[in-house]
mmCIF file of C-alpha atoms and ligand atoms in Angstrom:
data_model
loop_
_atom_site.group_PDB
_atom_site.id
_atom_site.type_symbol
_atom_site.label_atom_id
_atom_site.label_comp_id
_atom_site.label_asym_id
_atom_site.label_seq_id
_atom_site.Cartn_x
_atom_site.Cartn_y
_atom_site.Cartn_z
ATOM 1 C CA MET I 28 -0.076 0.148 0.048
ATOM 2 C CA ASN I 29 0.922 3.346 -0.765
ATOM 3 C CA SER I 30 1.913 5.611 1.968
ATOM 4 C CA HIS I 31 -0.113 7.874 3.958
ATOM 5 C CA ILE I 32 -0.386 11.990 2.378
ATOM 6 C CA THR I 33 -1.634 14.635 4.477
ATOM 7 C CA LEU I 34 -2.515 18.336 2.292
ATOM 8 C CA GLY I 35 -3.112 20.763 4.924
ATOM 9 C CA ILE I 36 -4.655 24.103 4.938
ATOM 10 C CA GLU I 37 -5.348 26.554 7.118
ATOM 11 C CA THR I 38 -7.251 29.855 7.380
ATOM 12 C CA SER I 39 -8.058 30.038 10.290
ATOM 13 C CA CYS I 40 -7.381 34.394 10.596
ATOM 14 C CA ASP I 41 -4.909 36.893 8.320
ATOM 15 C CA GLU I 42 -2.795 34.144 6.881
ATOM 16 C CA THR I 43 -3.309 31.738 3.893
ATOM 17 C CA ALA I 44 -1.164 28.358 4.721
ATOM 18 C CA ALA I 45 -1.435 25.082 2.427
ATOM 19 C CA ALA I 46 1.680 22.174 2.874
ATOM 20 C CA VAL I 47 1.663 18.648 2.490
ATOM 21 C CA TYR I 48 2.666 16.101 5.261
ATOM 22 C CA HIS I 49 3.960 12.170 4.818
ATOM 23 C CA GLU I 50 3.669 9.724 6.969
ATOM 24 C CA HIS I 51 7.975 8.731 6.956
ATOM 25 C CA ASP I 52 9.378 11.660 5.132
ATOM 26 C CA GLY I 53 7.862 14.011 7.084
ATOM 27 C CA LEU I 54 6.751 17.940 5.453
ATOM 28 C CA LEU I 55 7.084 18.164 1.924
ATOM 29 C CA SER I 56 6.004 22.044 1.469
ATOM 30 C CA SER I 57 5.278 24.698 3.831
ATOM 31 C CA ILE I 58 3.795 28.228 2.426
ATOM 32 C CA ILE I 59 2.812 30.723 3.946
ATOM 33 C CA SER I 60 0.654 33.948 2.354
ATOM 34 C CA SER I 61 0.758 36.655 4.726
ATOM 35 C CA HIS I 62 -2.096 39.360 4.784
ATOM 36 C CA ALA I 63 0.574 41.924 5.669
ATOM 37 C CA ASP I 64 0.367 44.354 3.073
ATOM 38 C CA MET I 65 -3.019 45.070 3.813
ATOM 39 C CA HIS I 66 -1.785 45.332 8.504
ATOM 40 C CA LYS I 67 0.012 48.339 7.172
ATOM 41 C CA LEU I 68 -3.179 49.876 5.606
ATOM 42 C CA TYR I 69 -5.389 49.629 8.081
ATOM 43 C CA GLY I 70 -3.423 49.032 11.614
ATOM 44 C CA GLY I 71 -4.662 45.488 11.874
ATOM 45 C CA VAL I 72 -7.327 42.512 10.806
ATOM 46 C CA VAL I 73 -10.084 43.188 9.313
ATOM 47 C CA PRO I 74 -11.866 40.386 8.857
ATOM 48 C CA GLU I 75 -14.421 40.796 6.229
ATOM 49 C CA LEU I 76 -11.501 41.576 3.864
ATOM 50 C CA GLU I 77 -9.467 38.701 5.186
ATOM 51 C CA SER I 78 -12.162 36.948 4.134
ATOM 52 C CA ARG I 79 -12.711 37.821 0.460
ATOM 53 C CA ASN I 80 -8.532 37.556 0.611
ATOM 54 C CA GLN I 81 -8.659 33.871 1.733
ATOM 55 C CA LEU I 82 -10.478 33.156 -1.312
ATOM 56 C CA LYS I 83 -8.351 35.390 -3.439
ATOM 57 C CA ARG I 84 -5.400 32.658 -2.360
ATOM 58 C CA ILE I 85 -6.851 29.645 -1.335
ATOM 59 C CA ASN I 86 -6.103 28.680 -4.621
ATOM 60 C CA PRO I 87 -3.339 29.400 -6.196
ATOM 61 C CA ILE I 88 -1.371 28.658 -2.534
ATOM 62 C CA VAL I 89 -2.698 24.917 -2.241
ATOM 63 C CA SER I 90 -1.362 24.699 -5.864
ATOM 64 C CA GLU I 91 2.404 25.716 -5.277
ATOM 65 C CA ALA I 92 2.066 23.462 -1.645
ATOM 66 C CA LEU I 93 1.314 20.319 -4.065
ATOM 67 C CA GLN I 94 3.751 21.722 -6.647
ATOM 68 C CA ALA I 95 6.735 22.526 -4.010
ATOM 69 C CA ALA I 96 6.137 18.627 -2.331
ATOM 70 C CA GLN I 97 6.212 17.892 -5.984
ATOM 71 C CA VAL I 98 3.364 15.392 -5.704
ATOM 72 C CA SER I 99 -0.325 15.370 -7.463
ATOM 73 C CA LEU I 100 -3.823 15.674 -5.671
ATOM 74 C CA ASP I 101 -3.727 12.199 -6.875
ATOM 75 C CA ASP I 102 -1.161 11.236 -4.325
ATOM 76 C CA ILE I 103 -3.063 12.520 -1.427
ATOM 77 C CA ASN I 104 -5.390 10.047 0.604
ATOM 78 C CA THR I 105 -6.534 12.893 3.876
ATOM 79 C CA VAL I 106 -7.717 17.213 3.362
ATOM 80 C CA ALA I 107 -6.552 18.386 6.834
ATOM 81 C CA VAL I 108 -8.408 21.429 7.270
ATOM 82 C CA THR I 109 -8.480 23.859 10.436
ATOM 83 C CA ASN I 110 -11.863 24.543 11.512
ATOM 84 C CA ARG I 111 -11.613 26.437 14.595
ATOM 85 C CA PRO I 112 -11.404 28.478 16.210
ATOM 86 C CA GLY I 113 -10.612 31.930 14.442
ATOM 87 C CA LEU I 114 -12.227 34.350 12.957
ATOM 88 C CA PRO I 115 -15.410 33.152 11.445
ATOM 89 C CA GLY I 116 -15.537 34.247 7.393
ATOM 90 C CA SER I 117 -11.454 33.032 6.888
ATOM 91 C CA LEU I 118 -12.321 29.761 8.351
ATOM 92 C CA LEU I 119 -15.180 29.531 6.606
ATOM 93 C CA VAL I 120 -13.017 30.248 2.968
ATOM 94 C CA GLY I 121 -10.746 27.393 4.575
ATOM 95 C CA THR I 122 -12.774 24.461 5.744
ATOM 96 C CA ALA I 123 -15.124 25.372 2.063
ATOM 97 C CA PHE I 124 -12.638 24.739 -0.061
ATOM 98 C CA ALA I 125 -11.242 21.544 2.094
ATOM 99 C CA LYS I 126 -14.984 19.952 1.479
ATOM 100 C CA GLY I 127 -15.158 20.402 -1.858
ATOM 101 C CA LEU I 128 -11.799 19.124 -2.590
ATOM 102 C CA ALA I 129 -11.754 16.348 -0.873
ATOM 103 C CA TRP I 130 -15.746 15.481 -1.926
ATOM 104 C CA SER I 131 -14.537 15.906 -5.185
ATOM 105 C CA ALA I 132 -11.720 14.012 -5.731
ATOM 106 C CA GLN I 133 -13.153 11.371 -2.810
ATOM 107 C CA LYS I 134 -10.043 12.203 -0.394
ATOM 108 C CA LYS I 135 -11.048 12.095 3.714
ATOM 109 C CA ILE I 136 -11.625 15.579 5.466
ATOM 110 C CA ILE I 137 -10.177 16.113 8.998
ATOM 111 C CA GLY I 138 -11.192 19.828 10.461
ATOM 112 C CA VAL I 139 -7.945 20.493 13.189
ATOM 113 C CA ASN I 140 -8.188 22.696 16.714
ATOM 114 C CA HIS I 141 -5.903 25.602 15.543
ATOM 115 C CA LEU I 142 -4.001 24.963 18.584
ATOM 116 C CA GLU I 143 -4.038 21.705 18.167
ATOM 117 C CA GLY I 144 -1.498 22.995 14.983
ATOM 118 C CA HIS I 145 -0.104 25.528 17.573
ATOM 119 C CA ALA I 146 0.878 22.842 20.251
ATOM 120 C CA PHE I 147 1.789 19.957 18.520
ATOM 121 C CA SER I 148 3.704 22.365 15.155
ATOM 122 C CA VAL I 149 7.069 21.004 18.451
ATOM 123 C CA PHE I 150 7.389 18.197 16.151
ATOM 124 C CA LEU I 151 7.659 19.874 13.066
ATOM 125 C CA ASP I 152 11.958 20.580 14.581
ATOM 126 C CA HIS I 153 12.033 17.689 17.152
ATOM 127 C CA ASP I 154 10.985 15.002 18.680
ATOM 128 C CA VAL I 155 9.955 15.749 22.427
ATOM 129 C CA PRO I 156 9.105 13.120 25.440
ATOM 130 C CA PHE I 157 5.872 12.979 26.768
ATOM 131 C CA PRO I 158 4.144 13.914 29.167
ATOM 132 C CA HIS I 159 5.513 17.712 27.901
ATOM 133 C CA ILE I 160 4.332 20.872 29.445
ATOM 134 C CA CYS I 161 4.063 23.293 26.587
ATOM 135 C CA MET I 162 2.940 26.835 27.040
ATOM 136 C CA THR I 163 0.888 28.738 24.208
ATOM 137 C CA ALA I 164 1.382 31.666 22.906
ATOM 138 C CA SER I 165 0.153 34.232 20.004
ATOM 139 C CA GLY I 166 -2.394 37.070 18.662
ATOM 140 C CA GLY I 167 -5.927 34.981 19.597
ATOM 141 C CA HIS I 168 -4.707 32.996 21.864
ATOM 142 C CA THR I 169 -2.601 32.591 25.384
ATOM 143 C CA SER I 170 -2.893 28.710 27.129
ATOM 144 C CA ILE I 171 -0.755 25.879 28.838
ATOM 145 C CA TYR I 172 -1.204 22.330 28.513
ATOM 146 C CA LEU I 173 -0.473 19.061 30.213
ATOM 147 C CA VAL I 174 0.227 16.808 26.800
ATOM 148 C CA HIS I 175 0.064 13.139 27.341
ATOM 149 C CA ASP I 176 0.080 11.864 23.438
ATOM 150 C CA PHE I 177 -0.247 12.645 20.146
ATOM 151 C CA GLY I 178 -3.729 14.343 20.127
ATOM 152 C CA VAL I 179 -3.847 14.174 23.775
ATOM 153 C CA TYR I 180 -3.502 17.109 26.371
ATOM 154 C CA ASP I 181 -5.775 18.367 29.967
ATOM 155 C CA ILE I 182 -5.435 22.445 29.188
ATOM 156 C CA LEU I 183 -4.114 23.624 32.865
ATOM 157 C CA GLY I 184 -4.426 26.966 32.374
ATOM 158 C CA GLN I 185 -5.608 29.704 29.909
ATOM 159 C CA THR I 186 -5.696 33.550 29.226
ATOM 160 C CA ILE I 187 -9.234 35.173 31.052
ATOM 161 C CA ASP I 188 -8.492 38.399 28.758
ATOM 162 C CA ASP I 189 -6.281 39.589 26.000
ATOM 163 C CA ALA I 190 -4.008 36.469 24.185
ATOM 164 C CA ALA I 191 -0.060 38.179 25.531
ATOM 165 C CA GLY I 192 1.238 38.811 21.618
ATOM 166 C CA GLU I 193 -2.245 40.819 22.548
ATOM 167 C CA ALA I 194 -0.664 42.773 24.953
ATOM 168 C CA PHE I 195 2.775 43.000 22.693
ATOM 169 C CA ASP I 196 0.549 44.831 19.156
ATOM 170 C CA LYS I 197 -2.158 47.014 21.257
ATOM 171 C CA ILE I 198 0.974 48.028 23.820
ATOM 172 C CA ALA I 199 3.691 48.410 20.864
ATOM 173 C CA ARG I 200 0.591 50.139 18.762
ATOM 174 C CA SER I 201 0.876 52.762 21.437
ATOM 175 C CA LEU I 202 4.074 53.289 21.758
ATOM 176 C CA GLY I 203 4.416 53.886 17.497
ATOM 177 C CA TRP I 204 5.420 50.909 15.882
ATOM 178 C CA ALA I 205 3.345 49.015 13.060
ATOM 179 C CA TYR I 206 1.549 45.580 13.436
ATOM 180 C CA PRO I 207 2.689 42.741 15.207
ATOM 181 C CA GLY I 208 4.113 44.776 17.748
ATOM 182 C CA GLY I 209 5.630 41.048 19.176
ATOM 183 C CA PRO I 210 8.763 42.916 16.704
ATOM 184 C CA TYR I 211 9.547 46.140 17.760
ATOM 185 C CA ILE I 212 9.379 45.402 22.173
ATOM 186 C CA GLU I 213 11.881 43.065 21.684
ATOM 187 C CA LYS I 214 14.140 45.011 19.294
ATOM 188 C CA ALA I 215 13.797 48.435 21.676
ATOM 189 C CA ALA I 216 14.275 45.862 24.845
ATOM 190 C CA ALA I 217 17.106 44.965 23.947
ATOM 191 C CA LEU I 218 18.723 48.195 23.779
ATOM 192 C CA MET I 219 18.072 47.799 26.859
ATOM 193 C CA ASN I 220 19.861 45.385 28.252
ATOM 194 C CA PHE I 221 16.454 43.454 29.173
ATOM 195 C CA GLN I 222 16.107 45.909 32.433
ATOM 196 C CA ASP I 223 12.798 46.626 34.202
ATOM 197 C CA PHE I 224 12.272 49.327 34.903
ATOM 198 C CA TYR I 225 8.676 50.410 35.562
ATOM 199 C CA HIS I 226 8.255 46.910 37.168
ATOM 200 C CA TYR I 227 4.430 46.379 35.769
ATOM 201 C CA PRO I 228 2.172 43.895 37.972
ATOM 202 C CA ARG I 229 2.485 40.451 37.821
ATOM 203 C CA SER I 230 -1.200 38.574 37.961
ATOM 204 C CA MET I 231 -2.487 36.139 39.056
ATOM 205 C CA ARG I 232 0.305 34.496 40.488
ATOM 206 C CA ASP I 233 -0.822 31.659 41.966
ATOM 207 C CA LYS I 234 -2.856 30.025 39.162
ATOM 208 C CA LEU I 235 -2.621 29.581 35.023
ATOM 209 C CA ASP I 236 -4.814 31.542 33.865
ATOM 210 C CA PHE I 237 -2.892 34.994 32.852
ATOM 211 C CA SER I 238 -4.781 37.829 32.190
ATOM 212 C CA PHE I 239 -2.714 40.687 29.785
ATOM 213 C CA SER I 240 -6.093 43.236 30.066
ATOM 214 C CA GLY I 241 -4.689 44.831 33.582
ATOM 215 C CA LEU I 242 -0.799 45.063 32.354
ATOM 216 C CA LYS I 243 -1.826 46.330 29.432
ATOM 217 C CA THR I 244 -3.862 49.520 31.173
ATOM 218 C CA ALA I 245 -1.061 50.090 33.567
ATOM 219 C CA VAL I 246 1.544 50.753 30.589
ATOM 220 C CA LEU I 247 -0.494 52.791 29.003
ATOM 221 C CA TYR I 248 -1.586 54.250 32.069
ATOM 222 C CA ASP I 249 2.221 55.005 32.492
ATOM 223 C CA LEU I 250 2.406 56.986 29.244
ATOM 224 C CA VAL I 251 -0.261 59.293 30.063
ATOM 225 C CA ASN I 252 0.905 59.725 33.576
ATOM 226 C CA LYS I 253 5.211 60.117 32.240
ATOM 227 C CA GLY I 254 3.205 63.229 29.448
ATOM 228 C CA LEU I 255 4.431 60.515 26.401
ATOM 229 C CA PHE I 256 -0.209 59.581 25.245
ATOM 230 C CA ASP I 257 -3.477 61.142 25.004
ATOM 231 C CA LEU I 258 -6.578 59.312 25.607
ATOM 232 C CA LYS I 259 -8.640 61.012 24.445
ATOM 233 C CA THR I 260 -7.415 61.084 20.631
ATOM 234 C CA LYS I 261 -5.361 57.519 21.606
ATOM 235 C CA THR I 262 -2.523 59.134 20.448
ATOM 236 C CA LEU I 263 1.535 59.043 21.290
ATOM 237 C CA ILE I 264 2.116 63.190 21.664
ATOM 238 C CA LYS I 265 5.837 62.821 22.823
ATOM 239 C CA LYS I 266 8.576 60.150 20.967
ATOM 240 C CA ASP I 267 10.653 60.220 23.782
ATOM 241 C CA GLU I 268 13.243 56.955 22.928
ATOM 242 C CA GLN I 269 15.013 56.389 26.013
ATOM 243 C CA ILE I 270 11.422 55.715 27.928
ATOM 244 C CA ILE I 271 10.030 54.284 25.143
ATOM 245 C CA HIS I 272 12.839 51.663 25.303
ATOM 246 C CA GLN I 273 12.639 51.524 28.480
ATOM 247 C CA VAL I 274 8.683 51.437 28.901
ATOM 248 C CA ALA I 275 9.244 48.465 25.876
ATOM 249 C CA SER I 276 11.827 47.298 28.220
ATOM 250 C CA SER I 277 9.933 47.280 31.192
ATOM 251 C CA LEU I 278 7.780 45.438 29.104
ATOM 252 C CA GLN I 279 9.370 42.756 27.483
ATOM 253 C CA VAL I 280 10.495 41.675 31.298
ATOM 254 C CA CYS I 281 7.222 41.373 33.091
ATOM 255 C CA ILE I 282 5.971 39.182 30.559
ATOM 256 C CA ALA I 283 9.477 37.271 30.300
ATOM 257 C CA ASP I 284 8.212 37.074 34.789
ATOM 258 C CA ILE I 285 4.326 35.772 33.386
ATOM 259 C CA PHE I 286 5.444 32.920 31.684
ATOM 260 C CA VAL I 287 8.413 31.281 34.277
ATOM 261 C CA GLN I 288 6.224 31.240 36.824
ATOM 262 C CA LYS I 289 3.501 29.844 34.751
ATOM 263 C CA VAL I 290 5.443 27.447 33.788
ATOM 264 C CA LYS I 291 7.259 26.387 36.711
ATOM 265 C CA LEU I 292 3.430 26.276 38.862
ATOM 266 C CA ALA I 293 2.825 23.756 36.407
ATOM 267 C CA LYS I 294 6.258 21.806 36.380
ATOM 268 C CA LYS I 295 5.003 21.132 40.751
ATOM 269 C CA LEU I 296 1.513 20.466 39.526
ATOM 270 C CA HIS I 297 2.063 18.254 37.479
ATOM 271 C CA PRO I 298 6.894 17.099 38.223
ATOM 272 C CA ASN I 299 6.773 13.618 36.244
ATOM 273 C CA ILE I 300 6.929 15.759 33.143
ATOM 274 C CA LYS I 301 10.357 15.049 31.026
ATOM 275 C CA ALA I 302 9.660 18.286 28.972
ATOM 276 C CA ILE I 303 9.004 21.594 28.274
ATOM 277 C CA THR I 304 7.830 23.725 25.238
ATOM 278 C CA PHE I 305 6.920 26.841 24.187
ATOM 279 C CA VAL I 306 5.215 27.045 21.131
ATOM 280 C CA GLY I 307 2.629 30.605 19.225
ATOM 281 C CA GLY I 308 3.792 33.389 17.275
ATOM 282 C CA VAL I 309 5.446 34.954 20.663
ATOM 283 C CA ALA I 310 7.292 31.599 20.641
ATOM 284 C CA CYS I 311 9.362 34.236 17.871
ATOM 285 C CA ASN I 312 10.417 36.276 20.663
ATOM 286 C CA LYS I 313 14.768 34.427 21.530
ATOM 287 C CA TYR I 314 14.261 36.779 25.407
ATOM 288 C CA ILE I 315 11.408 34.354 26.885
ATOM 289 C CA VAL I 316 12.657 31.552 25.007
ATOM 290 C CA ARG I 317 15.737 32.162 26.645
ATOM 291 C CA ARG I 318 14.617 32.370 29.939
ATOM 292 C CA LEU I 319 12.086 29.406 29.696
ATOM 293 C CA SER I 320 14.858 27.262 28.091
ATOM 294 C CA ASP I 321 16.471 28.519 31.671
ATOM 295 C CA VAL I 322 13.546 27.554 34.304
ATOM 296 C CA ALA I 323 13.928 23.962 32.472
ATOM 297 C CA ALA I 324 17.389 23.605 32.113
ATOM 298 C CA ARG I 325 17.453 24.314 36.483
ATOM 299 C CA TYR I 326 14.757 21.191 36.609
ATOM 300 C CA ARG I 327 17.100 18.943 34.069
ATOM 301 C CA LEU I 328 15.201 18.771 31.220
ATOM 302 C CA PRO I 329 14.898 18.517 28.027
ATOM 303 C CA PHE I 330 13.798 22.253 26.033
ATOM 304 C CA PHE I 331 12.257 22.783 22.868
ATOM 305 C CA SER I 332 10.385 26.116 20.632
ATOM 306 C CA PRO I 333 9.514 25.059 16.395
ATOM 307 C CA SER I 334 11.488 27.576 14.963
ATOM 308 C CA PRO I 335 10.384 30.874 13.792
ATOM 309 C CA LYS I 336 8.774 30.246 10.230
ATOM 310 C CA ASN I 337 5.991 26.923 12.349
ATOM 311 C CA CYS I 338 5.975 29.498 15.667
ATOM 312 C CA THR I 339 3.742 31.604 12.808
ATOM 313 C CA ASP I 340 0.152 30.649 12.167
ATOM 314 C CA ASN I 341 1.281 27.344 8.822
ATOM 315 C CA ALA I 342 -0.354 25.009 7.651
ATOM 316 C CA ALA I 343 2.515 22.313 7.929
ATOM 317 C CA MET I 344 1.436 21.696 12.103
ATOM 318 C CA ILE I 345 -2.410 21.627 10.458
ATOM 319 C CA ALA I 346 -1.470 18.804 8.187
ATOM 320 C CA PHE I 347 1.433 17.176 11.320
ATOM 321 C CA VAL I 348 -2.169 16.912 13.065
ATOM 322 C CA GLY I 349 -3.990 15.859 10.597
ATOM 323 C CA ASN I 350 -1.843 13.146 10.184
ATOM 324 C CA TYR I 351 -1.779 11.582 13.364
ATOM 325 C CA LYS I 352 -4.837 11.438 13.309
ATOM 326 C CA ALA I 353 -5.962 9.994 10.184
ATOM 327 C CA GLN I 354 -3.198 7.233 11.572
ATOM 328 C CA GLN I 355 -5.520 7.006 14.594
ATOM 329 C CA GLY I 356 -8.379 6.773 11.941
ATOM 330 C CA ALA I 357 -9.564 10.188 13.440
ATOM 331 C CA TYR I 358 -11.520 11.876 9.924
ATOM 332 C CA ASP I 359 -14.368 14.404 10.070
ATOM 333 C CA GLN I 360 -17.765 13.732 7.875
ATOM 334 C CA PHE I 361 -18.220 16.075 5.639
ATOM 335 C CA ASP I 362 -20.905 18.114 7.033
ATOM 336 C CA LEU I 363 -17.541 19.197 9.579
ATOM 337 C CA ASP I 364 -19.069 22.647 10.189
ATOM 338 C CA ILE I 365 -16.965 26.016 11.318
ATOM 339 C CA LYS I 366 -16.615 26.984 15.381
ATOM 340 C CA TYR I 367 -15.378 30.822 16.619
ATOM 341 C CA THR I 368 -14.304 29.054 20.053
HETATM 342 O O1 KG4 G 2 0.421 32.991 15.678
HETATM 343 P P1 KG4 G 2 0.695 33.603 15.524
HETATM 344 O O2 KG4 G 2 1.397 33.846 14.136
HETATM 345 O O3 KG4 G 2 -1.220 34.194 15.263
HETATM 346 C C1 KG4 G 2 -1.673 33.638 16.289
HETATM 347 O O4 KG4 G 2 -2.161 32.773 15.574
HETATM 348 O O5 KG4 G 2 -1.863 34.588 15.945
HETATM 349 O O6 KG4 G 2 1.376 35.410 16.599
HETATM 350 C C2 KG4 G 2 1.128 36.272 16.341
HETATM 351 C C3 KG4 G 2 1.444 37.271 17.372
HETATM 352 C C4 KG4 G 2 1.639 38.185 17.551
HETATM 353 O O7 KG4 G 2 0.454 39.191 18.541
HETATM 354 C C5 KG4 G 2 2.741 39.024 16.593
HETATM 355 O O8 KG4 G 2 2.570 40.156 17.568
HETATM 356 C C6 KG4 G 2 3.699 38.258 18.178
HETATM 357 O O9 KG4 G 2 2.900 36.695 17.480
HETATM 358 N N1 KG4 G 2 5.032 38.047 17.465
HETATM 359 C C7 KG4 G 2 6.387 37.980 19.049
HETATM 360 C C8 KG4 G 2 7.090 38.002 17.960
HETATM 361 N N2 KG4 G 2 6.384 37.803 16.829
HETATM 362 C C9 KG4 G 2 6.253 36.945 16.832
HETATM 363 N N3 KG4 G 2 5.796 38.129 19.443
HETATM 364 C C10 KG4 G 2 6.820 38.843 20.490
HETATM 365 N N4 KG4 G 2 8.396 38.578 20.574
HETATM 366 C C11 KG4 G 2 8.600 38.368 18.514
HETATM 367 N N5 KG4 G 2 9.950 37.738 18.160
HETATM 368 ZN ZN1 ZN G 3 -1.611 30.783 15.736
#
């Protein structure tokens, strides 16, 4: 019998992505089209425009992924598609496309949870032992998982309001930087040697849940008090580079401290874990990666994080999850629907 090959499709937010995963040879291709130009124009994600963009790009991106993998549609066994959570209009484009393709070409279909995709994205680059603790932080989500096996995991904690990436993005915007804000904050923090100047609040210390909305407000009011920001017009009125860099550095250290504290608490509650992982767009942040890998080293545990292209939204992680779900026989029916949360 031929080897099993999965086509993965990801359209949950502002990327159109497709990838091909071979059960034995691993990832054969991963194509990502980001709608970044649009963010520059509008200062963030505009759902209506994102879904129209998805519609325009999905066909060529899937063709490109098949071509780059040097396979044809005939070689594909299963189409795996992100069907939850995300922007409804964007999810609908990918899910309807995947169902149409799978139906007409007589392939199997699997709906994949985007967050499960992130949690297992680390396997695209590393072999990670089970059970392990996985910190997931992106623009839309922040969670900590106890991962037992492929597709088997418990949510230990998650954000009760904003995501960590959202805190980076929104505060960066107040400081005058473009979307996505994370890389700007990290760069400015590096200039300040990652010093904590202003001691912003580390909330929910004794819990595994996260809250970032208070932190966002604390930084905003600090900027107002320092005479840099006008609340009425919501604009930066004084570009004091030194203070802006100090604020960025303090925020960077604060968010890293919060992650470190959660991982330590999770390890205390689950002492038998064999590794710690850090995934999602925020895992592109080398400072937080260093802080978490230091924690792991203190416990004499291995630490893993995906390569940057597998941290931010991609279809490789969706194809990977589709591959193990196919091995488990966890297929969906053609009535597969989308879910917002
Ligand atoms: O996983 P992702 O591509 O999309 C979602 O699923 O949301 O994550 C995007 C997020 C953005 O909030 C962006 O600011 C953040 O990842 N990000 C970073 C860095 N690079 C990207 N955050 C902190 N430091 C970075 N270097
Ligand atoms: Zn994501």
